[in-house]
Amino acid sequence: MTPAELDLRQYAVLGLVDEASRLALDYFGRKDSLGISMKGAQDWLTVADGAVEVFLRERLAVLFPSDAVIGEEGGGETADAVWIIDPIDGTSNFARGDRTWCISIGLLLNGIPEIGIISAPALGEVYLGRRGRGATMNGEPIKVSGTADIRRAYLEFGWSTRIPTEDYLATVGRGFAAGASVKRSGSGALGLCHVAIGRTEAYAELHINAWDVAAGLVIATEAGADANDFFAGDAIKAGNPVLCCTPELTGELERITGIVSRHNSR
């Protein structure tokens, strides 16, 4: 795919995500319209999830019919060029009226994250990453914090029902024992963005799905973060662990999480 073709996709999908953000915000402002249900323990679903994904799928099919699409709600098959969509990441927050949620869409070319766009409309933030071209928030360049002392670090550890609770608690415990502050906000995609903009020093999760990280990993690594090779193996279908952190703390975070990172060449 040529740089011009990637430019077209970047700017077209930025426009689509802006429209999708307005759609999601409309649902967010009308809690009685959300049709809340549960896919599993602490696995929330709303009408907005489906509506946003359908909107993006339909528009992508018209604009880029040769590109594949995989969504959290509708599934799909991979291809050389594939968009991976999480229509509402942080659905439990969304359903409860918490503004910490986002729309996430990433383009993979031959298994490599190329473009990442994340919109947090209730927060007024739009993040963009393009491989080799840096990362921005609302059009302004962003970078990781550069914090080198774990005792000054703020770490976010995502939680999944697919991992034994004791493994998660052990990871959190090692973070606290190292002297860091630890949190969980409920959106992996925004967690990666917060590393990218320096609000936290790391985001890690012992198992996470591809739609949660396909966009955020481009944004964070283009902002200077180290990250593990998430898309190794069958990650698109089966998920993987994720570790993303400011490079100065990579070794310490590998020890705390047990996830091996790769150093960013940027």
PDB file of C-alpha atoms in Angstrom:
ATOM      1  CA  MET A   1       0.000   0.000   0.000  1.00  0.00           C
ATOM      2  CA  THR A   2       1.450   3.366  -1.010  1.00  0.00           C
ATOM      3  CA  PRO A   3       1.915   6.316   1.350  1.00  0.00           C
ATOM      4  CA  ALA A   4      -0.815   8.167  -0.562  1.00  0.00           C
ATOM      5  CA  GLU A   5      -3.245   5.281  -0.033  1.00  0.00           C
ATOM      6  CA  LEU A   6      -2.420   5.292   3.680  1.00  0.00           C
ATOM      7  CA  ASP A   7      -2.909   9.069   3.811  1.00  0.00           C
ATOM      8  CA  LEU A   8      -6.358   8.632   2.276  1.00  0.00           C
ATOM      9  CA  ARG A   9      -7.288   6.012   4.850  1.00  0.00           C
ATOM     10  CA  GLN A  10      -5.965   8.084   7.730  1.00  0.00           C
ATOM     11  CA  TYR A  11      -7.933  11.213   6.889  1.00  0.00           C
ATOM     12  CA  ALA A  12     -11.080   9.393   5.788  1.00  0.00           C
ATOM     13  CA  VAL A  13     -11.241   7.322   8.963  1.00  0.00           C
ATOM     14  CA  LEU A  14     -10.573  10.354  11.138  1.00  0.00           C
ATOM     15  CA  GLY A  15     -13.762  11.779   9.647  1.00  0.00           C
ATOM     16  CA  LEU A  16     -15.670   8.536  10.212  1.00  0.00           C
ATOM     17  CA  VAL A  17     -14.551   8.371  13.828  1.00  0.00           C
ATOM     18  CA  ASP A  18     -15.718  11.949  14.345  1.00  0.00           C
ATOM     19  CA  GLU A  19     -19.193  10.953  13.107  1.00  0.00           C
ATOM     20  CA  ALA A  20     -19.140   7.774  15.197  1.00  0.00           C
ATOM     21  CA  SER A  21     -18.192   9.828  18.255  1.00  0.00           C
ATOM     22  CA  ARG A  22     -21.260  12.011  17.853  1.00  0.00           C
ATOM     23  CA  LEU A  23     -23.420   8.899  17.516  1.00  0.00           C
ATOM     24  CA  ALA A  24     -21.936   7.376  20.672  1.00  0.00           C
ATOM     25  CA  LEU A  25     -22.283  10.618  22.610  1.00  0.00           C
ATOM     26  CA  ASP A  26     -25.951  10.774  21.717  1.00  0.00           C
ATOM     27  CA  TYR A  27     -26.476   7.349  23.292  1.00  0.00           C
ATOM     28  CA  PHE A  28     -24.284   8.294  26.262  1.00  0.00           C
ATOM     29  CA  GLY A  29     -26.540  11.245  26.979  1.00  0.00           C
ATOM     30  CA  ARG A  30     -29.672   9.059  26.980  1.00  0.00           C
ATOM     31  CA  LYS A  31     -29.050   6.278  29.502  1.00  0.00           C
ATOM     32  CA  ASP A  32     -32.557   4.874  29.026  1.00  0.00           C
ATOM     33  CA  SER A  33     -31.689   4.135  25.380  1.00  0.00           C
ATOM     34  CA  LEU A  34     -28.641   1.965  26.079  1.00  0.00           C
ATOM     35  CA  GLY A  35     -30.346  -1.445  26.226  1.00  0.00           C
ATOM     36  CA  ILE A  36     -27.723  -2.699  28.674  1.00  0.00           C
ATOM     37  CA  SER A  37     -27.016  -6.441  28.736  1.00  0.00           C
ATOM     38  CA  MET A  38     -24.186  -8.738  29.840  1.00  0.00           C
ATOM     39  CA  LYS A  39     -22.060 -11.006  27.648  1.00  0.00           C
ATOM     40  CA  GLY A  40     -20.451 -12.511  30.741  1.00  0.00           C
ATOM     41  CA  ALA A  41     -19.225 -11.595  34.216  1.00  0.00           C
ATOM     42  CA  GLN A  42     -18.352  -7.873  34.118  1.00  0.00           C
ATOM     43  CA  ASP A  43     -18.553  -8.020  30.290  1.00  0.00           C
ATOM     44  CA  TRP A  44     -21.035  -5.287  29.415  1.00  0.00           C
ATOM     45  CA  LEU A  45     -22.874  -4.653  26.146  1.00  0.00           C
ATOM     46  CA  THR A  46     -25.059  -1.736  25.077  1.00  0.00           C
ATOM     47  CA  VAL A  47     -27.050  -0.832  21.986  1.00  0.00           C
ATOM     48  CA  ALA A  48     -24.403   1.809  21.296  1.00  0.00           C
ATOM     49  CA  ASP A  49     -21.695  -0.841  20.820  1.00  0.00           C
ATOM     50  CA  GLY A  50     -23.598  -2.421  17.973  1.00  0.00           C
ATOM     51  CA  ALA A  51     -24.724   0.869  16.406  1.00  0.00           C
ATOM     52  CA  VAL A  52     -21.220   2.354  16.306  1.00  0.00           C
ATOM     53  CA  GLU A  53     -19.681  -0.817  14.893  1.00  0.00           C
ATOM     54  CA  VAL A  54     -22.333  -1.139  12.186  1.00  0.00           C
ATOM     55  CA  PHE A  55     -21.839   2.512  11.227  1.00  0.00           C
ATOM     56  CA  LEU A  56     -18.068   2.073  10.860  1.00  0.00           C
ATOM     57  CA  ARG A  57     -18.362  -1.235   9.001  1.00  0.00           C
ATOM     58  CA  GLU A  58     -20.831   0.173   6.485  1.00  0.00           C
ATOM     59  CA  ARG A  59     -18.741   3.258   5.761  1.00  0.00           C
ATOM     60  CA  LEU A  60     -15.484   1.309   5.475  1.00  0.00           C
ATOM     61  CA  ALA A  61     -17.133  -1.128   3.051  1.00  0.00           C
ATOM     62  CA  VAL A  62     -18.038   1.773   0.776  1.00  0.00           C
ATOM     63  CA  LEU A  63     -14.743   3.649   1.048  1.00  0.00           C
ATOM     64  CA  PHE A  64     -12.276   0.764   1.070  1.00  0.00           C
ATOM     65  CA  PRO A  65     -14.056  -2.381  -0.169  1.00  0.00           C
ATOM     66  CA  SER A  66     -10.818  -4.357  -0.487  1.00  0.00           C
ATOM     67  CA  ASP A  67      -9.951  -3.898   3.219  1.00  0.00           C
ATOM     68  CA  ALA A  68     -11.110  -6.487   5.745  1.00  0.00           C
ATOM     69  CA  VAL A  69     -12.819  -5.483   8.993  1.00  0.00           C
ATOM     70  CA  ILE A  70     -12.802  -7.215  12.385  1.00  0.00           C
ATOM     71  CA  GLY A  71     -14.996  -5.837  15.158  1.00  0.00           C
ATOM     72  CA  GLU A  72     -15.509  -6.795  18.775  1.00  0.00           C
ATOM     73  CA  GLU A  73     -19.222  -7.355  18.235  1.00  0.00           C
ATOM     74  CA  GLY A  74     -19.406  -8.606  14.640  1.00  0.00           C
ATOM     75  CA  GLY A  75     -16.157 -10.533  14.282  1.00  0.00           C
ATOM     76  CA  GLY A  76     -14.589 -10.928  10.862  1.00  0.00           C
ATOM     77  CA  GLU A  77     -11.602 -12.456   9.101  1.00  0.00           C
ATOM     78  CA  THR A  78      -8.110 -11.074   8.752  1.00  0.00           C
ATOM     79  CA  ALA A  79      -6.394 -10.087   5.495  1.00  0.00           C
ATOM     80  CA  ASP A  80      -3.289  -8.237   4.332  1.00  0.00           C
ATOM     81  CA  ALA A  81      -5.079  -4.964   5.169  1.00  0.00           C
ATOM     82  CA  VAL A  82      -7.518  -5.203   8.074  1.00  0.00           C
ATOM     83  CA  TRP A  83      -9.266  -2.630  10.257  1.00  0.00           C
ATOM     84  CA  ILE A  84      -9.771  -3.767  13.857  1.00  0.00           C
ATOM     85  CA  ILE A  85     -12.586  -1.959  15.674  1.00  0.00           C
ATOM     86  CA  ASP A  86     -13.652  -1.639  19.273  1.00  0.00           C
ATOM     87  CA  PRO A  87     -16.835   0.436  18.975  1.00  0.00           C
ATOM     88  CA  ILE A  88     -16.975   1.292  22.688  1.00  0.00           C
ATOM     89  CA  ASP A  89     -13.942   0.366  24.757  1.00  0.00           C
ATOM     90  CA  GLY A  90     -14.806   0.781  28.417  1.00  0.00           C
ATOM     91  CA  THR A  91     -18.436  -0.244  27.970  1.00  0.00           C
ATOM     92  CA  SER A  92     -18.972  -0.723  31.714  1.00  0.00           C
ATOM     93  CA  ASN A  93     -17.886   2.895  32.250  1.00  0.00           C
ATOM     94  CA  PHE A  94     -20.098   4.034  29.366  1.00  0.00           C
ATOM     95  CA  ALA A  95     -23.125   2.230  30.795  1.00  0.00           C
ATOM     96  CA  ARG A  96     -22.591   3.738  34.244  1.00  0.00           C
ATOM     97  CA  GLY A  97     -22.162   7.321  33.039  1.00  0.00           C
ATOM     98  CA  ASP A  98     -18.375   7.412  33.537  1.00  0.00           C
ATOM     99  CA  ARG A  99     -16.667   9.405  30.751  1.00  0.00           C
ATOM    100  CA  THR A 100     -13.658   7.053  30.547  1.00  0.00           C
ATOM    101  CA  TRP A 101     -14.542   5.255  27.302  1.00  0.00           C
ATOM    102  CA  CYS A 102     -13.501   5.526  23.689  1.00  0.00           C
ATOM    103  CA  ILE A 103     -13.897   4.405  20.089  1.00  0.00           C
ATOM    104  CA  SER A 104     -10.810   2.577  18.836  1.00  0.00           C
ATOM    105  CA  ILE A 105      -9.920   1.668  15.256  1.00  0.00           C
ATOM    106  CA  GLY A 106      -6.565   0.443  13.989  1.00  0.00           C
ATOM    107  CA  LEU A 107      -5.258  -0.617  10.579  1.00  0.00           C
ATOM    108  CA  LEU A 108      -2.897  -3.578  10.326  1.00  0.00           C
ATOM    109  CA  LEU A 109      -0.887  -4.215   7.162  1.00  0.00           C
ATOM    110  CA  ASN A 110       0.514  -7.736   6.927  1.00  0.00           C
ATOM    111  CA  GLY A 111       0.139  -8.086  10.693  1.00  0.00           C
ATOM    112  CA  ILE A 112       1.876  -4.802  11.554  1.00  0.00           C
ATOM    113  CA  PRO A 113      -0.081  -1.946  13.194  1.00  0.00           C
ATOM    114  CA  GLU A 114       0.074   0.982  10.761  1.00  0.00           C
ATOM    115  CA  ILE A 115      -2.595   3.530  11.755  1.00  0.00           C
ATOM    116  CA  GLY A 116      -4.289   3.990  15.122  1.00  0.00           C
ATOM    117  CA  ILE A 117      -7.178   6.353  15.868  1.00  0.00           C
ATOM    118  CA  ILE A 118      -8.817   6.589  19.289  1.00  0.00           C
ATOM    119  CA  SER A 119     -11.561   9.060  20.143  1.00  0.00           C
ATOM    120  CA  ALA A 120     -12.684   9.705  23.712  1.00  0.00           C
ATOM    121  CA  PRO A 121     -15.584  12.043  22.878  1.00  0.00           C
ATOM    122  CA  ALA A 122     -16.855  12.515  26.431  1.00  0.00           C
ATOM    123  CA  LEU A 123     -13.351  13.771  27.307  1.00  0.00           C
ATOM    124  CA  GLY A 124     -12.864  15.811  24.137  1.00  0.00           C
ATOM    125  CA  GLU A 125      -9.732  13.885  23.102  1.00  0.00           C
ATOM    126  CA  VAL A 126      -8.732  12.354  19.759  1.00  0.00           C
ATOM    127  CA  TYR A 127      -5.484  10.391  19.510  1.00  0.00           C
ATOM    128  CA  LEU A 128      -3.750   9.532  16.235  1.00  0.00           C
ATOM    129  CA  GLY A 129      -0.695   7.408  15.539  1.00  0.00           C
ATOM    130  CA  ARG A 130       0.850   6.550  12.184  1.00  0.00           C
ATOM    131  CA  ARG A 131       3.816   4.188  11.956  1.00  0.00           C
ATOM    132  CA  GLY A 132       6.947   6.240  11.352  1.00  0.00           C
ATOM    133  CA  ARG A 133       5.136   9.583  11.640  1.00  0.00           C
ATOM    134  CA  GLY A 134       4.642  10.101  15.354  1.00  0.00           C
ATOM    135  CA  ALA A 135       1.560  10.489  17.544  1.00  0.00           C
ATOM    136  CA  THR A 136      -0.769  13.364  18.429  1.00  0.00           C
ATOM    137  CA  MET A 137      -3.634  14.248  20.729  1.00  0.00           C
ATOM    138  CA  ASN A 138      -6.035  16.803  19.249  1.00  0.00           C
ATOM    139  CA  GLY A 139      -3.389  17.536  16.623  1.00  0.00           C
ATOM    140  CA  GLU A 140      -0.553  18.261  19.064  1.00  0.00           C
ATOM    141  CA  PRO A 141       2.500  15.949  19.290  1.00  0.00           C
ATOM    142  CA  ILE A 142       2.674  13.736  22.361  1.00  0.00           C
ATOM    143  CA  LYS A 143       5.390  11.667  24.008  1.00  0.00           C
ATOM    144  CA  VAL A 144       5.879   9.330  26.940  1.00  0.00           C
ATOM    145  CA  SER A 145       6.850  10.696  30.339  1.00  0.00           C
ATOM    146  CA  GLY A 146      10.448   9.489  30.450  1.00  0.00           C
ATOM    147  CA  THR A 147      10.168   8.773  34.181  1.00  0.00           C
ATOM    148  CA  ALA A 148      13.101   6.611  35.252  1.00  0.00           C
ATOM    149  CA  ASP A 149      12.310   6.033  38.944  1.00  0.00           C
ATOM    150  CA  ILE A 150       9.709   3.332  39.602  1.00  0.00           C
ATOM    151  CA  ARG A 151       8.948   5.053  42.917  1.00  0.00           C
ATOM    152  CA  ARG A 152       7.602   8.023  40.945  1.00  0.00           C
ATOM    153  CA  ALA A 153       5.712   5.894  38.434  1.00  0.00           C
ATOM    154  CA  TYR A 154       1.971   5.510  37.923  1.00  0.00           C
ATOM    155  CA  LEU A 155       1.120   2.094  36.489  1.00  0.00           C
ATOM    156  CA  GLU A 156      -2.158   0.817  35.090  1.00  0.00           C
ATOM    157  CA  PHE A 157      -2.866  -2.915  35.157  1.00  0.00           C
ATOM    158  CA  GLY A 158      -5.921  -4.095  33.253  1.00  0.00           C
ATOM    159  CA  TRP A 159      -7.972  -6.978  34.596  1.00  0.00           C
ATOM    160  CA  SER A 160      -9.516  -9.877  32.680  1.00  0.00           C
ATOM    161  CA  THR A 161     -11.782 -12.722  33.753  1.00  0.00           C
ATOM    162  CA  ARG A 162      -9.708 -14.920  31.421  1.00  0.00           C
ATOM    163  CA  ILE A 163      -6.781 -14.776  33.877  1.00  0.00           C
ATOM    164  CA  PRO A 164      -6.846 -16.200  37.433  1.00  0.00           C
ATOM    165  CA  THR A 165      -7.548 -13.443  39.946  1.00  0.00           C
ATOM    166  CA  GLU A 166      -4.526 -14.440  42.016  1.00  0.00           C
ATOM    167  CA  ASP A 167      -2.221 -13.813  39.013  1.00  0.00           C
ATOM    168  CA  TYR A 168      -3.633 -10.308  38.588  1.00  0.00           C
ATOM    169  CA  LEU A 169      -3.362  -9.540  42.302  1.00  0.00           C
ATOM    170  CA  ALA A 170       0.220 -10.817  42.354  1.00  0.00           C
ATOM    171  CA  THR A 171       1.132  -8.447  39.524  1.00  0.00           C
ATOM    172  CA  VAL A 172      -0.511  -5.519  41.295  1.00  0.00           C
ATOM    173  CA  GLY A 173       1.277  -6.488  44.494  1.00  0.00           C
ATOM    174  CA  ARG A 174       4.680  -6.495  42.786  1.00  0.00           C
ATOM    175  CA  GLY A 175       3.916  -3.035  41.403  1.00  0.00           C
ATOM    176  CA  PHE A 176       3.103  -1.662  44.851  1.00  0.00           C
ATOM    177  CA  ALA A 177       6.097  -3.459  46.387  1.00  0.00           C
ATOM    178  CA  ALA A 178       8.388  -1.760  43.857  1.00  0.00           C
ATOM    179  CA  GLY A 179       7.133   1.598  45.103  1.00  0.00           C
ATOM    180  CA  ALA A 180       4.838   2.508  42.214  1.00  0.00           C
ATOM    181  CA  SER A 181       1.262   3.742  42.361  1.00  0.00           C
ATOM    182  CA  VAL A 182      -1.181   1.361  40.615  1.00  0.00           C
ATOM    183  CA  LYS A 183      -4.623   1.940  39.115  1.00  0.00           C
ATOM    184  CA  ARG A 184      -7.253   0.413  36.825  1.00  0.00           C
ATOM    185  CA  SER A 185      -9.573   2.632  34.749  1.00  0.00           C
ATOM    186  CA  GLY A 186     -11.538   0.078  32.693  1.00  0.00           C
ATOM    187  CA  SER A 187     -10.382   0.991  29.160  1.00  0.00           C
ATOM    188  CA  GLY A 188      -7.289  -0.690  27.749  1.00  0.00           C
ATOM    189  CA  ALA A 189      -7.285   1.505  24.656  1.00  0.00           C
ATOM    190  CA  LEU A 190      -7.258   4.693  26.726  1.00  0.00           C
ATOM    191  CA  GLY A 191      -4.722   3.102  29.063  1.00  0.00           C
ATOM    192  CA  LEU A 192      -2.295   2.888  26.150  1.00  0.00           C
ATOM    193  CA  CYS A 193      -3.057   6.491  25.188  1.00  0.00           C
ATOM    194  CA  HIS A 194      -2.296   7.608  28.722  1.00  0.00           C
ATOM    195  CA  VAL A 195       1.151   6.037  28.474  1.00  0.00           C
ATOM    196  CA  ALA A 196       1.608   7.824  25.135  1.00  0.00           C
ATOM    197  CA  ILE A 197       0.799  11.238  26.592  1.00  0.00           C
ATOM    198  CA  GLY A 198       2.737  10.717  29.837  1.00  0.00           C
ATOM    199  CA  ARG A 199      -0.200  10.518  32.241  1.00  0.00           C
ATOM    200  CA  THR A 200       0.997   7.072  33.296  1.00  0.00           C
ATOM    201  CA  GLU A 201       4.282   5.216  32.869  1.00  0.00           C
ATOM    202  CA  ALA A 202       2.877   1.807  31.872  1.00  0.00           C
ATOM    203  CA  TYR A 203      -0.145  -0.162  30.816  1.00  0.00           C
ATOM    204  CA  ALA A 204      -0.097  -3.939  31.151  1.00  0.00           C
ATOM    205  CA  GLU A 205      -2.671  -6.712  31.001  1.00  0.00           C
ATOM    206  CA  LEU A 206      -2.018 -10.443  31.261  1.00  0.00           C
ATOM    207  CA  HIS A 207      -4.559 -11.157  28.515  1.00  0.00           C
ATOM    208  CA  ILE A 208      -6.290  -8.670  26.258  1.00  0.00           C
ATOM    209  CA  ASN A 209      -8.054  -8.834  22.898  1.00  0.00           C
ATOM    210  CA  ALA A 210      -6.742  -7.378  19.645  1.00  0.00           C
ATOM    211  CA  TRP A 211      -9.522  -4.787  19.283  1.00  0.00           C
ATOM    212  CA  ASP A 212      -8.499  -3.255  22.619  1.00  0.00           C
ATOM    213  CA  VAL A 213      -4.914  -2.560  21.497  1.00  0.00           C
ATOM    214  CA  ALA A 214      -4.746  -2.434  17.672  1.00  0.00           C
ATOM    215  CA  ALA A 215      -4.959   1.372  17.623  1.00  0.00           C
ATOM    216  CA  GLY A 216      -3.391   2.156  20.991  1.00  0.00           C
ATOM    217  CA  LEU A 217      -0.150   0.318  20.330  1.00  0.00           C
ATOM    218  CA  VAL A 218       0.547   2.449  17.236  1.00  0.00           C
ATOM    219  CA  ILE A 219      -0.171   5.617  19.194  1.00  0.00           C
ATOM    220  CA  ALA A 220       1.963   4.641  22.197  1.00  0.00           C
ATOM    221  CA  THR A 221       4.974   3.323  20.306  1.00  0.00           C
ATOM    222  CA  GLU A 222       4.956   6.363  18.022  1.00  0.00           C
ATOM    223  CA  ALA A 223       5.023   8.480  21.184  1.00  0.00           C
ATOM    224  CA  GLY A 224       8.179   6.629  22.235  1.00  0.00           C
ATOM    225  CA  ALA A 225       6.879   3.744  24.352  1.00  0.00           C
ATOM    226  CA  ASP A 226       8.342   0.255  24.420  1.00  0.00           C
ATOM    227  CA  ALA A 227       5.830  -2.553  23.853  1.00  0.00           C
ATOM    228  CA  ASN A 228       5.818  -6.312  23.564  1.00  0.00           C
ATOM    229  CA  ASP A 229       5.210  -8.012  20.218  1.00  0.00           C
ATOM    230  CA  PHE A 230       1.480  -8.324  20.842  1.00  0.00           C
ATOM    231  CA  PHE A 231       0.571  -9.456  17.314  1.00  0.00           C
ATOM    232  CA  ALA A 232       2.855 -12.477  17.378  1.00  0.00           C
ATOM    233  CA  GLY A 233       1.107 -15.796  16.847  1.00  0.00           C
ATOM    234  CA  ASP A 234      -2.697 -15.901  16.701  1.00  0.00           C
ATOM    235  CA  ALA A 235      -3.264 -12.667  18.640  1.00  0.00           C
ATOM    236  CA  ILE A 236      -5.938 -11.306  16.297  1.00  0.00           C
ATOM    237  CA  LYS A 237      -8.224 -14.217  17.111  1.00  0.00           C
ATOM    238  CA  ALA A 238      -6.994 -15.344  20.521  1.00  0.00           C
ATOM    239  CA  GLY A 239      -5.502 -12.245  22.162  1.00  0.00           C
ATOM    240  CA  ASN A 240      -2.204 -11.991  24.040  1.00  0.00           C
ATOM    241  CA  PRO A 241      -0.607 -10.249  27.017  1.00  0.00           C
ATOM    242  CA  VAL A 242       0.305  -6.595  26.522  1.00  0.00           C
ATOM    243  CA  LEU A 243       2.997  -4.447  28.099  1.00  0.00           C
ATOM    244  CA  CYS A 244       3.520  -0.842  27.031  1.00  0.00           C
ATOM    245  CA  CYS A 245       5.717   1.525  29.020  1.00  0.00           C
ATOM    246  CA  THR A 246       8.101   4.445  29.004  1.00  0.00           C
ATOM    247  CA  PRO A 247      11.480   2.964  27.946  1.00  0.00           C
ATOM    248  CA  GLU A 248      13.300   3.990  31.111  1.00  0.00           C
ATOM    249  CA  LEU A 249      11.202   1.490  33.093  1.00  0.00           C
ATOM    250  CA  THR A 250      11.009  -1.409  30.632  1.00  0.00           C
ATOM    251  CA  GLY A 251      13.265  -3.755  32.613  1.00  0.00           C
ATOM    252  CA  GLU A 252      11.432  -3.063  35.866  1.00  0.00           C
ATOM    253  CA  LEU A 253       8.030  -3.585  34.230  1.00  0.00           C
ATOM    254  CA  GLU A 254       9.145  -6.842  32.640  1.00  0.00           C
ATOM    255  CA  ARG A 255      10.085  -8.089  36.107  1.00  0.00           C
ATOM    256  CA  ILE A 256       6.807  -6.933  37.639  1.00  0.00           C
ATOM    257  CA  THR A 257       4.526  -8.297  34.893  1.00  0.00           C
ATOM    258  CA  GLY A 258       6.492 -11.231  33.489  1.00  0.00           C
ATOM    259  CA  ILE A 259       5.836  -9.878  29.965  1.00  0.00           C
ATOM    260  CA  VAL A 260       8.897  -9.448  27.738  1.00  0.00           C
ATOM    261  CA  SER A 261       8.944  -6.198  25.763  1.00  0.00           C
ATOM    262  CA  ARG A 262      10.871  -5.139  22.686  1.00  0.00           C
ATOM    263  CA  HIS A 263      12.762  -1.882  22.704  1.00  0.00           C
ATOM    264  CA  ASN A 264      11.443   0.924  20.532  1.00  0.00           C
ATOM    265  CA  SER A 265      13.833   1.985  17.768  1.00  0.00           C
ATOM    266  CA  ARG A 266      12.317   5.477  17.536  1.00  0.00           C
TER     267      ARG A 266
END
